[in-house]
Amino acid sequence: MADGLSTMVVYLLTLMLDTVVLNQSLIHGHGHSFDLPSRDGARLSFITVWDKQAHFLVHGDATTLSWVKKAHGERQVASVFHTAMHSSKGVQRKPFVIDIGSNAGYFGLLALALGAEVVFVEPQPACWQQIEAAIIVNQFQHHAWLLPRAIAGASGVQLLDVTNSATGSKHCKGRFPIENIERGDANAYGRHNISSTRATYVKSVLLSNAFEMRLSDIIRGERTITLVKVDTEGAELGIVEVNLLPLLRERLIQHLIMECTPAWWQHVDRQLTVNETVWAGARLINNIANAGYDVISLGTFSHISDTSLGNLYELLMKMVDAGKLRKWSVGQQDLHFRLKQPM
């Protein structure tokens, strides 16, 4: 059903846009911005991107693009994408990427430009509408699928409040949903200070249910997932444990990039203490390492060779303390789990 919904939405957006032929005369260098007309007379703004071998268009503002292109951690993530896509060349089927928490879609679009098939998962309307437009303008629609939902974690299927993103702002927010806490809500997923008639919610889903047909050949072992990126601002623990750990244990994912934000974990699940969430994070990382993955920090800690529970707990607590001081270069780390090659 999710595939059908995405196909329908993409088709409707196609009717809104004029036909665009993507060629080198249109994308002539990084950072050029221009508008394209839609059928209703509005202007859709795009920015050209040159990321090593990849040339593509991003719908969004220059501030967001500047962050992705210049921040050290984001460049490290992009490097993993390039390496993973390059190592998949020569195989019969295209690389397969799942981008959970796509935001404006930069990394998923990068993977598409490098020849992959990509599933985008993004609940914020202001974000997934940008992704849809970029998919069509880049002519990626035959290799891209969009799920405008949140992925369910340990708490099961629930509602996610996207009120500000849906009605209060057209800006694609980079720190959603943790900013729900910062504006005074009871938890990261819902707000209790407005009436339900004014709120806009989306329902979370399990990844296997949302893309059952798309993942069936992977579950059967006929294909592997080249790369999964999880960037969900504090919700990563439950998402990875419930949806991805079974696939990791079967060694069906070659690369996993997980933004690790332990200072925010308690705010996502307020039934647990900070100490309990950090131990949960240490156990998850330890389980993935024991499944046959190298653990590499794309930030301060570099290669994490000691994946014992005690060492992981200490590293995560350092990140919690740094996060409280807003030293985000340490307080959040992108962790790269890379499948070890057989000896």
Coordinates of C-alpha atoms in Angstrom, one line a residue:
M1 CA 0.0 0.0 0.0
A2 CA 2.9 2.4 0.8
D3 CA 4.3 1.8 -2.7
G4 CA 0.9 2.6 -4.2
L5 CA 0.6 5.8 -2.1
S6 CA 4.1 7.0 -3.1
T7 CA 3.4 6.2 -6.8
M8 CA 0.1 8.1 -6.7
V9 CA 1.7 11.2 -5.0
V10 CA 4.6 11.2 -7.4
Y11 CA 2.2 11.0 -10.3
L12 CA 0.1 13.9 -9.1
L13 CA 3.2 16.0 -8.6
T14 CA 4.3 15.1 -12.1
L15 CA 1.1 16.6 -13.4
M16 CA 1.9 19.8 -11.6
L17 CA 5.4 20.3 -13.0
D18 CA 6.3 21.2 -16.5
T19 CA 8.4 18.5 -18.3
V20 CA 12.1 19.1 -17.4
V21 CA 15.0 17.6 -19.4
L22 CA 17.9 17.1 -17.1
N23 CA 21.2 17.6 -18.9
Q24 CA 24.7 19.1 -18.5
S25 CA 23.5 22.5 -19.8
L26 CA 21.1 22.7 -16.9
I27 CA 23.5 21.4 -14.2
H28 CA 26.6 23.3 -15.0
G29 CA 28.3 23.6 -11.7
H30 CA 27.9 23.4 -7.9
G31 CA 25.9 26.0 -6.1
H32 CA 23.9 27.6 -8.9
S33 CA 20.3 28.2 -7.9
F34 CA 17.5 28.7 -10.3
D35 CA 13.7 28.4 -10.4
L36 CA 11.5 26.1 -12.5
P37 CA 7.9 26.9 -13.3
S38 CA 5.1 24.7 -12.1
R39 CA 1.8 24.4 -13.9
D40 CA 0.0 26.6 -11.4
G41 CA 2.4 29.5 -12.0
A42 CA 4.5 29.0 -8.8
R43 CA 8.2 28.8 -8.9
L44 CA 10.1 25.8 -7.5
S45 CA 13.7 26.6 -6.4
F46 CA 16.5 24.2 -7.0
I47 CA 20.3 24.2 -6.3
T48 CA 22.8 22.4 -8.4
V49 CA 25.2 20.0 -6.7
W50 CA 28.5 18.5 -7.7
D51 CA 29.5 15.8 -5.2
K52 CA 32.6 14.0 -6.5
Q53 CA 31.2 11.8 -9.3
A54 CA 27.6 12.8 -8.7
H55 CA 25.7 15.6 -10.4
F56 CA 22.2 16.3 -9.3
L57 CA 19.6 18.9 -8.2
V58 CA 18.4 19.5 -4.6
H59 CA 15.2 21.4 -3.7
G60 CA 16.0 23.5 -0.7
D61 CA 17.7 26.5 0.7
A62 CA 21.4 27.3 0.4
T63 CA 21.9 27.2 4.2
T64 CA 21.0 23.5 4.4
L65 CA 23.1 22.6 1.4
S66 CA 26.0 24.5 2.8
W67 CA 25.8 22.5 6.0
V68 CA 25.7 19.2 4.2
K69 CA 28.6 20.2 1.9
K70 CA 30.9 21.6 4.5
A71 CA 30.3 20.0 7.9
H72 CA 33.0 17.4 8.6
G73 CA 30.6 14.7 9.8
E74 CA 28.3 15.1 6.7
R75 CA 31.3 14.9 4.4
Q76 CA 32.3 11.6 6.1
V77 CA 28.8 10.3 5.6
A78 CA 29.0 11.3 1.9
S79 CA 32.4 9.5 1.6
V80 CA 30.8 6.3 2.9
F81 CA 28.0 6.6 0.3
H82 CA 30.6 7.0 -2.5
T83 CA 32.6 4.0 -1.3
A84 CA 29.6 1.8 -0.8
M85 CA 28.1 2.7 -4.3
H86 CA 31.5 2.2 -6.0
S87 CA 32.1 -1.2 -4.3
S88 CA 28.7 -2.4 -5.7
K89 CA 29.7 -1.7 -9.3
G90 CA 29.9 -4.8 -11.5
V91 CA 27.1 -6.6 -9.7
Q92 CA 24.0 -7.6 -11.7
R93 CA 21.6 -5.5 -9.7
K94 CA 21.7 -1.8 -8.7
P95 CA 22.9 -0.9 -5.2
F96 CA 19.9 -0.7 -2.8
V97 CA 19.8 2.1 -0.2
I98 CA 17.2 2.9 2.5
D99 CA 17.4 6.5 3.9
I100 CA 15.5 6.7 7.1
G101 CA 15.0 10.3 8.2
S102 CA 15.8 11.7 4.8
N103 CA 15.1 15.3 5.6
A104 CA 15.4 17.2 2.3
G105 CA 16.8 14.1 0.7
Y106 CA 20.4 15.0 0.0
F107 CA 22.0 11.7 0.7
G108 CA 19.3 9.6 -1.0
L109 CA 19.6 11.9 -4.1
L110 CA 23.4 11.4 -4.0
A111 CA 22.9 7.6 -4.0
L112 CA 20.4 7.9 -6.9
A113 CA 22.9 10.0 -8.9
L114 CA 25.5 7.3 -8.2
G115 CA 23.3 4.6 -9.7
A116 CA 21.4 3.2 -6.7
E117 CA 17.8 2.4 -6.1
V118 CA 16.6 4.3 -3.0
V119 CA 13.8 4.2 -0.5
F120 CA 13.3 7.6 1.2
V121 CA 11.5 7.6 4.6
E122 CA 10.5 11.0 5.9
P123 CA 7.4 12.0 7.9
Q124 CA 7.7 15.9 7.6
P125 CA 5.5 17.2 4.8
A126 CA 7.8 20.2 4.3
C127 CA 10.6 17.7 3.7
W128 CA 9.1 14.9 1.7
Q129 CA 7.4 17.4 -0.7
Q130 CA 10.9 18.7 -1.5
I131 CA 12.2 15.1 -2.0
E132 CA 9.3 14.4 -4.4
A133 CA 10.0 17.5 -6.5
A134 CA 13.7 16.7 -6.7
I135 CA 13.1 13.0 -7.7
I136 CA 11.0 14.2 -10.6
V137 CA 13.2 17.0 -11.8
N138 CA 16.3 14.7 -11.7
Q139 CA 14.2 12.0 -13.5
F140 CA 14.9 9.5 -10.8
Q141 CA 11.3 8.3 -10.4
H142 CA 11.9 4.8 -11.8
H143 CA 14.5 4.1 -9.1
A144 CA 13.1 5.9 -6.1
W145 CA 10.3 5.2 -3.6
L146 CA 9.0 7.6 -1.0
L147 CA 7.4 6.7 2.3
P148 CA 5.9 9.8 4.0
R149 CA 5.7 8.1 7.4
A150 CA 7.8 7.6 10.5
I151 CA 9.4 4.2 11.2
A152 CA 8.1 2.5 14.4
G153 CA 10.5 1.8 17.2
A154 CA 10.5 -0.1 20.5
S155 CA 7.2 1.6 21.6
G156 CA 5.4 0.1 18.6
V157 CA 3.2 1.9 16.1
Q158 CA 2.2 5.4 17.3
L159 CA 1.4 8.8 16.0
L160 CA 4.0 11.4 15.3
D161 CA 3.1 15.1 15.6
V162 CA 4.2 17.0 12.5
T163 CA 1.9 20.0 13.1
N164 CA 4.6 22.7 12.7
S165 CA 6.0 21.0 9.6
A166 CA 2.6 20.5 8.1
T167 CA 0.9 23.8 8.8
G168 CA 3.1 26.2 10.7
S169 CA 6.2 26.4 8.5
K170 CA 7.3 25.5 5.0
H171 CA 10.8 25.0 6.3
C172 CA 12.2 21.4 6.3
K173 CA 13.4 21.1 9.9
G174 CA 16.7 19.4 10.6
R175 CA 16.2 18.7 14.3
F176 CA 12.8 17.1 14.2
P177 CA 11.3 15.5 16.3
I178 CA 13.6 16.4 19.2
E179 CA 12.6 20.1 18.8
N180 CA 9.2 19.0 20.1
I181 CA 10.8 18.6 23.5
E182 CA 12.6 21.9 23.3
R183 CA 9.3 23.8 22.7
G184 CA 7.9 22.3 25.9
D185 CA 6.0 19.2 24.7
A186 CA 5.7 16.2 27.0
N187 CA 7.7 14.0 24.6
A188 CA 9.3 14.0 21.2
Y189 CA 6.3 12.4 19.5
G190 CA 3.2 14.4 20.5
R191 CA 2.2 17.7 22.0
H192 CA -0.5 18.1 24.6
N193 CA -1.0 21.9 24.7
I194 CA -3.2 22.2 21.6
S195 CA -6.5 20.6 20.6
S196 CA -6.4 17.5 18.5
T197 CA -8.4 19.3 15.8
R198 CA -5.5 21.6 15.2
A199 CA -2.8 19.0 15.3
T200 CA -1.5 17.1 12.3
Y201 CA -0.2 13.6 13.0
V202 CA 1.3 10.8 10.8
K203 CA 1.2 7.2 11.8
S204 CA 4.5 5.3 12.2
V205 CA 4.9 1.9 10.5
L206 CA 7.3 -1.0 10.6
L207 CA 9.7 -1.0 7.7
S208 CA 8.9 -4.6 6.8
N209 CA 5.2 -3.8 6.6
A210 CA 5.7 -0.6 4.6
F211 CA 7.9 -2.2 1.9
E212 CA 7.0 -5.9 2.2
M213 CA 7.3 -6.5 -1.5
R214 CA 10.4 -4.4 -1.9
L215 CA 12.2 -6.2 0.9
S216 CA 11.0 -9.7 0.1
D217 CA 14.0 -10.8 -2.1
I218 CA 16.3 -9.4 0.6
I219 CA 14.6 -11.4 3.4
R220 CA 14.9 -14.5 1.2
G221 CA 18.6 -13.9 0.9
E222 CA 18.5 -13.2 -2.9
R223 CA 19.8 -9.7 -2.5
T224 CA 21.5 -7.5 0.1
I225 CA 20.9 -3.9 1.2
T226 CA 23.9 -1.9 0.2
L227 CA 23.5 0.9 2.8
V228 CA 21.0 2.1 5.4
K229 CA 21.2 5.6 6.8
V230 CA 19.3 6.4 10.0
D231 CA 19.2 10.0 11.0
T232 CA 16.2 10.5 13.3
E233 CA 17.3 12.9 16.0
G234 CA 17.2 10.7 19.0
A235 CA 14.8 7.9 17.8
E236 CA 17.5 5.7 16.3
L237 CA 17.8 3.1 19.1
G238 CA 14.3 1.7 18.7
I239 CA 14.2 2.0 14.9
V240 CA 17.5 0.1 14.5
E241 CA 16.7 -2.6 17.1
V242 CA 13.2 -3.3 15.9
N243 CA 13.6 -2.9 12.1
L244 CA 17.2 -3.5 11.2
L245 CA 18.9 -5.7 13.8
P246 CA 17.3 -8.9 12.5
L247 CA 18.6 -8.0 9.0
L248 CA 22.0 -7.2 10.4
R249 CA 22.2 -10.5 12.3
E250 CA 21.5 -12.2 8.9
R251 CA 24.3 -10.1 7.4
L252 CA 21.9 -8.7 4.8
I253 CA 23.0 -5.1 5.2
Q254 CA 26.5 -4.2 4.0
H255 CA 26.7 -0.7 5.5
L256 CA 24.7 1.0 8.3
I257 CA 25.2 4.7 9.1
M258 CA 23.4 5.6 12.4
E259 CA 23.5 9.1 13.8
C260 CA 24.1 8.4 17.5
T261 CA 22.6 11.0 19.9
P262 CA 22.6 9.5 23.4
A263 CA 21.9 12.9 25.1
W264 CA 18.4 12.8 23.4
W265 CA 17.4 9.2 24.0
Q266 CA 15.7 9.7 27.3
H267 CA 13.5 12.4 25.8
V268 CA 12.2 10.0 23.1
D269 CA 11.3 7.4 25.7
R270 CA 10.7 9.1 29.1
Q271 CA 9.9 5.8 30.7
L272 CA 13.6 5.1 30.9
T273 CA 16.4 6.9 32.8
V274 CA 19.5 8.3 31.1
N275 CA 21.5 5.4 32.5
E276 CA 19.0 2.9 31.1
T277 CA 19.0 4.4 27.6
V278 CA 22.8 4.5 27.5
W279 CA 23.0 0.8 28.5
A280 CA 20.4 0.1 25.8
G281 CA 22.6 1.9 23.3
A282 CA 25.7 0.0 24.4
R283 CA 23.9 -3.3 24.0
L284 CA 22.6 -2.4 20.5
I285 CA 26.1 -1.4 19.3
N286 CA 27.6 -4.6 20.9
N287 CA 24.9 -6.8 19.2
I288 CA 25.7 -5.3 15.8
A289 CA 29.4 -5.7 16.3
N290 CA 28.9 -9.4 17.4
A291 CA 26.9 -9.9 14.2
G292 CA 30.1 -9.3 12.2
Y293 CA 30.4 -5.6 11.7
D294 CA 33.3 -3.2 12.2
V295 CA 32.2 -0.1 14.2
I296 CA 33.7 3.2 12.9
S297 CA 32.9 6.6 14.3
L298 CA 32.8 9.2 11.6
G299 CA 33.6 11.8 14.3
T300 CA 35.8 12.0 17.4
F301 CA 36.3 8.3 18.3
S302 CA 37.5 6.9 14.9
H303 CA 37.6 3.1 14.8
I304 CA 36.0 1.6 17.9
S305 CA 38.0 -1.6 18.3
D306 CA 36.8 -2.3 21.9
T307 CA 33.1 -3.0 21.5
S308 CA 32.7 -4.5 25.0
L309 CA 29.6 -3.2 26.9
G310 CA 31.7 -1.4 29.5
N311 CA 33.7 0.5 26.9
L312 CA 30.7 1.4 24.8
Y313 CA 28.9 2.6 27.9
E314 CA 31.8 4.9 28.8
L315 CA 31.9 6.3 25.2
L316 CA 28.2 7.0 25.1
M317 CA 28.2 8.7 28.6
K318 CA 31.0 11.0 27.3
M319 CA 28.6 11.9 24.5
V320 CA 25.7 12.5 26.9
D321 CA 27.9 14.9 29.0
A322 CA 29.1 16.7 25.8
G323 CA 25.5 16.9 24.6
K324 CA 24.4 18.6 27.8
L325 CA 27.1 21.2 27.1
R326 CA 26.0 21.5 23.5
K327 CA 29.4 20.3 22.3
W328 CA 27.8 18.5 19.4
S329 CA 31.2 17.5 17.7
V330 CA 31.4 15.0 20.6
G331 CA 27.8 14.9 21.7
Q332 CA 26.6 13.2 18.5
Q333 CA 28.5 10.9 16.3
D334 CA 27.7 9.2 13.0
L335 CA 28.5 5.5 13.5
H336 CA 29.4 3.4 10.5
F337 CA 28.8 -0.3 10.8
R338 CA 30.6 -2.0 8.0
L339 CA 30.1 -5.7 7.3
K340 CA 33.3 -7.6 7.8
Q341 CA 34.5 -9.6 4.8
P342 CA 35.0 -13.3 5.3
M343 CA 38.6 -14.4 6.0

